[in-house]
Coordinates of C-alpha atoms and ligand atoms in Angstrom, one line a residue:
X1 CA -74.6 20.5 -9.8
X2 CA -78.3 19.4 -10.0
X3 CA -81.4 21.6 -9.6
X4 CA -81.6 20.6 -5.9
X5 CA -78.3 22.3 -5.3
X6 CA -78.5 24.8 -2.5
X7 CA -76.2 27.6 -1.5
X8 CA -74.2 26.7 1.6
X9 CA -72.2 29.1 3.7
X10 CA -70.1 28.6 6.8
X11 CA -67.0 29.9 8.5
X12 CA -64.5 29.1 11.2
X13 CA -62.3 31.5 13.2
X14 CA -58.6 31.2 12.9
X15 CA -58.3 31.6 16.6
X16 CA -56.0 28.7 17.4
X17 CA -55.4 25.2 16.4
X18 CA -58.5 23.5 15.0
X19 CA -59.9 20.7 17.2
X20 CA -61.8 17.5 16.7
X21 CA -64.8 19.4 18.1
X22 CA -64.6 21.8 15.1
X23 CA -64.1 18.8 12.8
X24 CA -67.0 16.6 13.9
X25 CA -69.3 19.6 14.6
X26 CA -68.8 21.5 11.4
X27 CA -65.9 20.7 9.0
X28 CA -66.8 17.1 8.3
X29 CA -70.2 18.3 7.0
X30 CA -68.6 21.1 4.9
X31 CA -66.6 18.4 3.1
X32 CA -69.6 16.2 2.5
X33 CA -71.9 19.1 1.4
X34 CA -69.4 20.2 -1.3
X35 CA -70.4 17.2 -3.5
X36 CA -74.0 18.2 -3.8
X37 CA -74.2 22.0 -3.2
X38 CA -72.7 25.3 -4.0
X39 CA -70.5 25.8 -1.0
X40 CA -68.9 29.0 0.2
X41 CA -66.5 28.8 3.2
X42 CA -64.5 31.4 5.0
X43 CA -61.9 31.9 7.7
X44 CA -63.6 34.4 9.9
X45 CA -60.5 36.5 10.9
X46 CA -62.7 39.7 11.5
X47 CA -64.4 37.7 14.2
X48 CA -61.2 36.5 15.7
X49 CA -60.0 40.0 16.7
X50 CA -63.0 40.4 19.1
X51 CA -60.5 38.7 21.5
X52 CA -57.0 40.2 21.8
X53 CA -54.6 38.5 19.3
X54 CA -50.9 38.5 18.9
X55 CA -50.5 39.8 15.2
X56 CA -47.8 37.3 14.2
X57 CA -49.7 34.4 15.7
X58 CA -52.9 35.5 14.1
X59 CA -51.2 35.5 10.7
X60 CA -49.7 32.1 11.3
X61 CA -53.0 30.6 12.6
X62 CA -54.8 31.9 9.5
X63 CA -52.4 30.3 7.0
X64 CA -52.3 27.1 9.0
X65 CA -56.1 27.0 9.3
X66 CA -56.3 27.5 5.5
X67 CA -53.9 24.7 4.8
X68 CA -55.6 22.5 7.4
X69 CA -59.0 22.9 5.9
X70 CA -57.7 22.0 2.4
X71 CA -56.1 18.9 4.1
X72 CA -59.4 18.0 5.6
X73 CA -60.9 17.9 2.1
X74 CA -62.2 21.4 1.3
X75 CA -61.7 21.5 -2.5
X76 CA -61.3 24.9 -4.1
X77 CA -62.3 23.4 -7.5
X78 CA -65.8 22.8 -6.0
X79 CA -66.1 25.5 -3.3
X80 CA -65.1 29.0 -2.6
X81 CA -62.8 29.2 0.4
X82 CA -61.6 32.7 1.3
X83 CA -60.3 34.8 4.2
X84 CA -63.1 37.1 5.5
X85 CA -61.0 40.3 5.8
X86 CA -60.2 40.1 2.0
X87 CA -63.8 40.7 1.1
X88 CA -64.9 44.2 2.2
X89 CA -68.6 43.6 1.7
X90 CA -68.7 41.7 5.0
X91 CA -67.8 44.6 7.2
X92 CA -70.0 47.0 5.1
X93 CA -73.1 44.9 5.4
X94 CA -72.4 44.2 9.0
X95 CA -72.5 48.0 9.9
X96 CA -75.8 48.4 8.0
X97 CA -77.3 45.4 9.8
X98 CA -76.1 46.7 13.2
X99 CA -78.7 49.3 12.7
X100 CA -81.5 46.7 12.3
X101 CA -80.5 44.6 15.3
X102 CA -81.6 45.5 18.8
X103 CA -79.3 45.9 21.8
X104 CA -81.6 43.6 23.7
X105 CA -81.2 40.8 21.1
X106 CA -77.4 40.9 21.3
X107 CA -77.5 41.1 25.1
X108 CA -79.2 37.7 25.2
X109 CA -76.4 35.9 23.1
X110 CA -74.9 33.2 25.3
X111 CA -71.5 33.3 23.5
X112 CA -71.2 37.0 24.3
X113 CA -72.0 36.3 28.0
X114 CA -69.5 33.4 28.1
X115 CA -66.7 35.3 26.3
X116 CA -67.2 38.5 28.3
X117 CA -66.8 36.5 31.5
X118 CA -63.6 35.0 30.1
X119 CA -62.1 38.3 28.9
X120 CA -63.2 40.7 31.6
X121 CA -60.4 43.2 30.7
X122 CA -61.5 43.5 27.0
X123 CA -65.3 43.5 26.7
X124 CA -65.2 45.4 23.4
X125 CA -68.0 46.5 21.2
X126 CA -66.9 44.0 18.5
X127 CA -67.4 41.2 20.9
X128 CA -70.9 42.5 21.5
X129 CA -71.9 43.0 17.9
X130 CA -70.1 39.9 16.6
X131 CA -73.3 38.0 15.8
X132 CA -74.3 40.7 13.4
X133 CA -71.1 40.2 11.4
X134 CA -72.0 36.5 11.3
X135 CA -75.5 37.5 10.1
X136 CA -73.9 39.6 7.3
X137 CA -71.5 36.7 6.3
X138 CA -74.5 34.5 5.7
X139 CA -77.0 36.9 4.2
X140 CA -74.5 38.3 1.6
X141 CA -74.5 35.0 -0.2
X142 CA -78.2 34.3 0.0
X143 CA -77.3 31.0 1.7
X144 CA -80.0 28.4 2.1
X145 CA -78.1 26.2 4.5
X146 CA -75.5 26.9 7.2
X147 CA -73.6 23.9 8.6
X148 CA -72.6 24.7 12.3
X149 CA -72.2 23.1 15.7
X150 CA -74.9 23.5 18.3
X151 CA -73.1 26.5 20.0
X152 CA -73.9 28.6 16.9
X153 CA -77.6 27.9 16.7
X154 CA -78.6 31.0 18.6
X155 CA -76.6 33.1 16.1
X156 CA -78.4 31.5 13.3
X157 CA -81.8 32.2 14.8
X158 CA -80.7 35.9 15.0
X159 CA -79.8 35.7 11.3
X160 CA -83.3 34.5 10.5
X161 CA -84.8 37.3 12.6
X162 CA -82.8 40.0 11.0
X163 CA -83.4 38.7 7.5
X164 CA -87.1 38.6 8.1
X165 CA -87.1 42.0 9.7
X166 CA -85.3 43.6 6.7
X167 CA -87.5 41.7 4.2
X168 CA -90.6 43.0 6.0
X169 CA -89.4 46.6 5.9
X170 CA -88.0 46.7 2.4
X171 CA -89.4 43.8 0.5
X172 CA -87.8 40.5 -0.3
X173 CA -84.0 41.1 0.0
X174 CA -82.5 38.2 1.8
X175 CA -82.9 34.4 1.7
X176 CA -83.9 33.2 5.2
X177 CA -81.3 30.4 5.9
X178 CA -81.7 27.1 7.8
X179 CA -79.1 25.7 10.3
X180 CA -77.6 22.4 9.4
X181 CA -76.5 20.7 12.6
X182 CA -75.2 17.1 12.7
X183 CA -77.2 14.6 14.7
X184 CA -74.0 13.2 16.2
X185 CA -71.1 15.5 17.2
X186 CA -72.9 18.8 17.3
X187 CA -71.4 19.4 20.7
X188 CA -68.2 17.7 21.5
X189 CA -67.2 18.4 25.1
X190 CA -64.0 19.2 26.8
X191 CA -61.9 16.2 27.8
X192 CA -61.1 17.8 31.2
X193 CA -64.6 19.2 32.0
X194 CA -67.2 17.3 30.1
X195 CA -69.9 19.9 31.1
X196 CA -68.1 22.5 28.9
X197 CA -67.8 22.4 25.1
X198 CA -64.4 21.6 23.7
X199 CA -62.9 24.9 22.5
X200 CA -59.7 25.6 20.7
X201 CA -59.1 28.7 22.8
X202 CA -59.3 26.8 26.1
X203 CA -56.1 27.4 28.0
X204 CA -56.1 23.8 29.4
X205 CA -54.2 22.0 26.6
X206 CA -55.5 18.6 27.8
X207 CA -59.1 19.7 27.3
X208 CA -59.0 19.6 23.5
X209 CA -57.5 17.4 20.8
X210 CA -56.2 19.3 17.8
X211 CA -56.2 17.8 14.4
X212 CA -52.5 18.4 14.3
X213 CA -51.7 16.9 17.7
X214 CA -49.0 14.1 17.5
X215 CA -50.3 10.5 17.8
X216 CA -48.6 10.2 21.2
X217 CA -50.2 13.4 22.4
X218 CA -53.7 12.3 21.2
X219 CA -53.4 9.0 22.9
X220 CA -52.1 10.7 26.1
X221 CA -55.0 13.2 26.1
X222 CA -57.7 10.5 25.8
X223 CA -56.0 8.4 28.6
X224 CA -56.2 11.5 30.8
X225 CA -59.8 12.3 29.9
X226 CA -62.0 12.9 32.9
X227 CA -64.7 10.3 33.5
X228 CA -66.8 9.2 36.5
X229 CA -65.7 6.5 38.9
X230 CA -67.7 3.6 37.3
X231 CA -66.2 1.7 34.5
X232 CA -69.0 0.3 32.3
X233 CA -68.8 1.7 28.8
X234 CA -72.4 2.9 28.5
X235 CA -74.0 6.1 27.1
X236 CA -75.8 7.8 29.8
X237 CA -76.6 11.6 29.9
X238 CA -76.0 11.7 33.6
X239 CA -72.4 10.6 32.9
X240 CA -71.1 13.3 30.6
X241 CA -67.5 12.2 30.5
X242 CA -67.9 8.6 29.2
X243 CA -70.9 9.7 27.0
X244 CA -68.7 12.3 25.3
X245 CA -66.0 9.7 24.6
X246 CA -68.6 7.4 23.1
X247 CA -69.9 10.2 20.9
X248 CA -66.3 11.0 19.7
X249 CA -65.7 7.3 18.9
X250 CA -69.0 7.1 17.1
X251 CA -68.2 10.2 15.0
X252 CA -64.8 8.7 14.1
X253 CA -66.0 5.2 13.2
X254 CA -69.6 5.7 12.1
X255 CA -70.6 3.0 14.7
X256 CA -73.8 3.5 16.7
X257 CA -73.8 3.8 20.5
X258 CA -75.3 0.3 20.7
X259 CA -72.5 -1.2 18.6
X260 CA -69.9 0.6 20.7
X261 CA -71.4 -0.6 24.0
X262 CA -71.3 -4.2 22.7
X263 CA -67.7 -3.8 21.4
X264 CA -66.5 -2.7 24.8
X265 CA -68.8 -4.9 26.9
X266 CA -67.0 -6.0 30.1
X267 CA -63.9 -4.0 29.5
X268 CA -63.0 -1.0 31.7
X269 CA -62.7 2.7 30.8
X270 CA -58.9 2.3 30.4
X271 CA -59.1 0.0 27.4
X272 CA -61.8 2.1 25.8
X273 CA -59.8 5.3 26.2
X274 CA -56.8 3.6 24.6
X275 CA -58.9 2.4 21.7
X276 CA -60.3 5.9 21.0
X277 CA -56.9 7.5 21.2
X278 CA -55.5 5.1 18.7
X279 CA -58.5 5.3 16.4
X280 CA -58.4 9.1 16.3
X281 CA -54.7 9.2 15.9
X282 CA -54.9 6.9 12.9
X283 CA -57.9 8.8 11.4
X284 CA -55.9 12.1 11.6
X285 CA -52.6 10.9 10.3
X286 CA -53.6 11.2 6.6
X287 CA -54.9 14.7 7.2
X288 CA -51.7 15.6 9.0
X289 CA -49.7 14.3 6.1
X290 CA -51.6 16.4 3.6
X291 CA -51.3 19.4 5.8
X292 CA -47.6 19.2 5.9
X293 CA -47.6 19.4 2.1
X294 CA -50.1 22.3 1.7
X295 CA -48.4 24.5 4.4
X296 CA -45.1 24.4 2.5
X297 CA -46.7 25.7 -0.7
X298 CA -47.5 29.3 0.3
X299 CA -47.9 30.4 -3.3
X300 CA -50.6 27.7 -3.9
X301 CA -52.4 28.8 -0.8
X302 CA -52.2 32.4 -1.9
X303 CA -53.6 31.6 -5.3
X304 CA -56.5 29.7 -3.8
X305 CA -57.6 32.3 -1.3
X306 CA -57.1 35.2 -3.7
X307 CA -59.2 33.7 -6.4
X308 CA -61.9 32.7 -4.0
X309 CA -62.0 36.2 -2.5
X310 CA -62.4 37.8 -5.9
X311 CA -65.3 35.5 -6.7
X312 CA -66.9 36.0 -3.3
X313 CA -66.6 39.8 -3.7
X314 CA -68.5 39.6 -7.0
X315 CA -71.3 37.4 -5.5
X316 CA -71.7 39.4 -2.3
X317 CA -71.5 42.8 -3.9
X318 CA -74.8 42.0 -5.7
X319 CA -76.6 41.7 -2.4
X320 CA -74.8 44.7 -0.9
X321 CA -75.8 46.9 -3.9
X322 CA -79.4 45.8 -3.6
X323 CA -79.4 46.6 0.2
X324 CA -77.8 50.0 -0.5
X325 CA -80.5 50.8 -3.1
X326 CA -83.3 49.7 -0.7
X327 CA -82.3 51.8 2.3
X328 CA -81.9 55.0 0.2
X329 CA -78.2 55.7 0.0
X330 CA -77.2 57.7 -3.0
X331 CA -75.3 55.5 -5.4
Ligands
LIG1 P1 -63.1 29.7 20.0 O1 -62.6 28.8 21.1 O2 -62.1 30.6 19.4 O3 -64.4 30.4 20.4 P2 -64.2 27.4 18.8 O4 -63.3 26.2 19.0 O5 -65.4 27.5 19.6 O6 -63.4 28.7 18.8 P3 -65.3 28.3 16.2 O7 -64.3 28.9 15.3 O8 -66.1 29.3 17.0 O9 -64.6 27.3 17.2 O10 -66.3 27.3 15.5 C1 -66.2 26.8 14.2 C2 -67.3 25.8 14.0 O11 -67.0 24.6 14.8 C3 -68.7 26.3 14.4 O12 -69.6 25.8 13.4 C4 -68.9 25.7 15.7 O13 -70.3 25.5 16.0 C5 -68.2 24.4 15.6 N1 -67.7 23.9 16.9 C6 -66.9 24.6 17.8 N2 -66.7 23.9 18.9 C7 -67.4 22.7 18.8 C8 -67.6 21.6 19.6 N3 -67.0 21.5 20.8 N4 -68.4 20.6 19.2 C9 -69.1 20.7 18.0 N5 -68.9 21.7 17.1 C10 -68.1 22.8 17.5
LIG2 N1 -69.3 32.7 14.6 C1 -68.7 31.4 14.3 C2 -67.9 31.5 13.0 C3 -68.6 32.1 11.9 C4 -69.7 31.5 11.2 C5 -70.0 32.6 10.3 C6 -70.3 30.3 11.2 C7 -68.4 33.4 11.5 N2 -69.3 33.7 10.5 C8 -71.1 32.4 9.4 C9 -71.3 30.1 10.2 C10 -71.7 31.1 9.4 C11 -68.0 30.9 15.4 O1 -67.4 31.6 16.1 N3 -68.1 29.6 15.5

């Protein structure tokens, strides 16, 4: 690690099967950042229960997400990678920071507005204060950089506001972090409604492509992707369907939009959709193979997440103790 090494923190919810949106928007960057920086990653299961979960499914999703992230290239020799509920400091700091976050600030969060429309029968307090838990996740580790997709940008701005507010009141306590958002792939859209982001909890199974989908399924989902009635493969913001497919193909191959337009010049959408399906299926097959090995080795997974949690607790406890001291709690 050189002297330019920064502290990186990010997390993902084990709320379902991880999609190519999560991969291109966030996980791909996590894997790359590990080589240069001190990285800390978590499965944000405390966040996941803001939406009603089936307990057995949550447990399965958490272990699968852990194995899948290892298969994607998260390396526990280089990075910490733990399960959020194993490290008590997150919930503790979150409560404290709730008292330094305004009701009005949380009311403006678009993810809260979206999710409360989607889950009208369970608009619980956790769903409302969820961004503060994310603030705590990040500030506990004094993170410099937070690799996220575009949908999390507003939560990162809140993190900066709360950190600055606390620092102003009590003196330098938290590092004020920067968002790290990819230029390409920051917002992969649903294959069925390209005006909506691709989301692993979308009930329409054709709207997302999971990293673990079978090749046949991946190819089928891309063939069915909603596009406009024209058929020229050209990036155009007024044509979100085809533009989303071009973005996905660009993320998977590293080719620029220009190169892709030339490659598919004169061919219709059908051939392009088939090419993306095959390309993504091929890209993912190595990850799927590694996943099938990791998921069978439960004791290895347990060793990895326990060791990481112990180290994460040590690191985060320093920040929590400092906060406790500053606000005047008796030790
Ligand atoms: P949920 O549907 O449960 O809300 P999600 O699929 O939106 O989940 P998260 O666990 O909330 O995924 O997000 C994990 C990371 O993936 C975050 O950094 C988020 O910004 C990123 N991400 C999620 N969806 C996309 C997307 N469609 N395009 C790019 N990045 C995304
Ligand atoms: N809120 C995020 C997941 C998440 C996160 C974090 C991301 C929880 N804690 C800290 C970055 C940093 C989400 O739902 N996508």
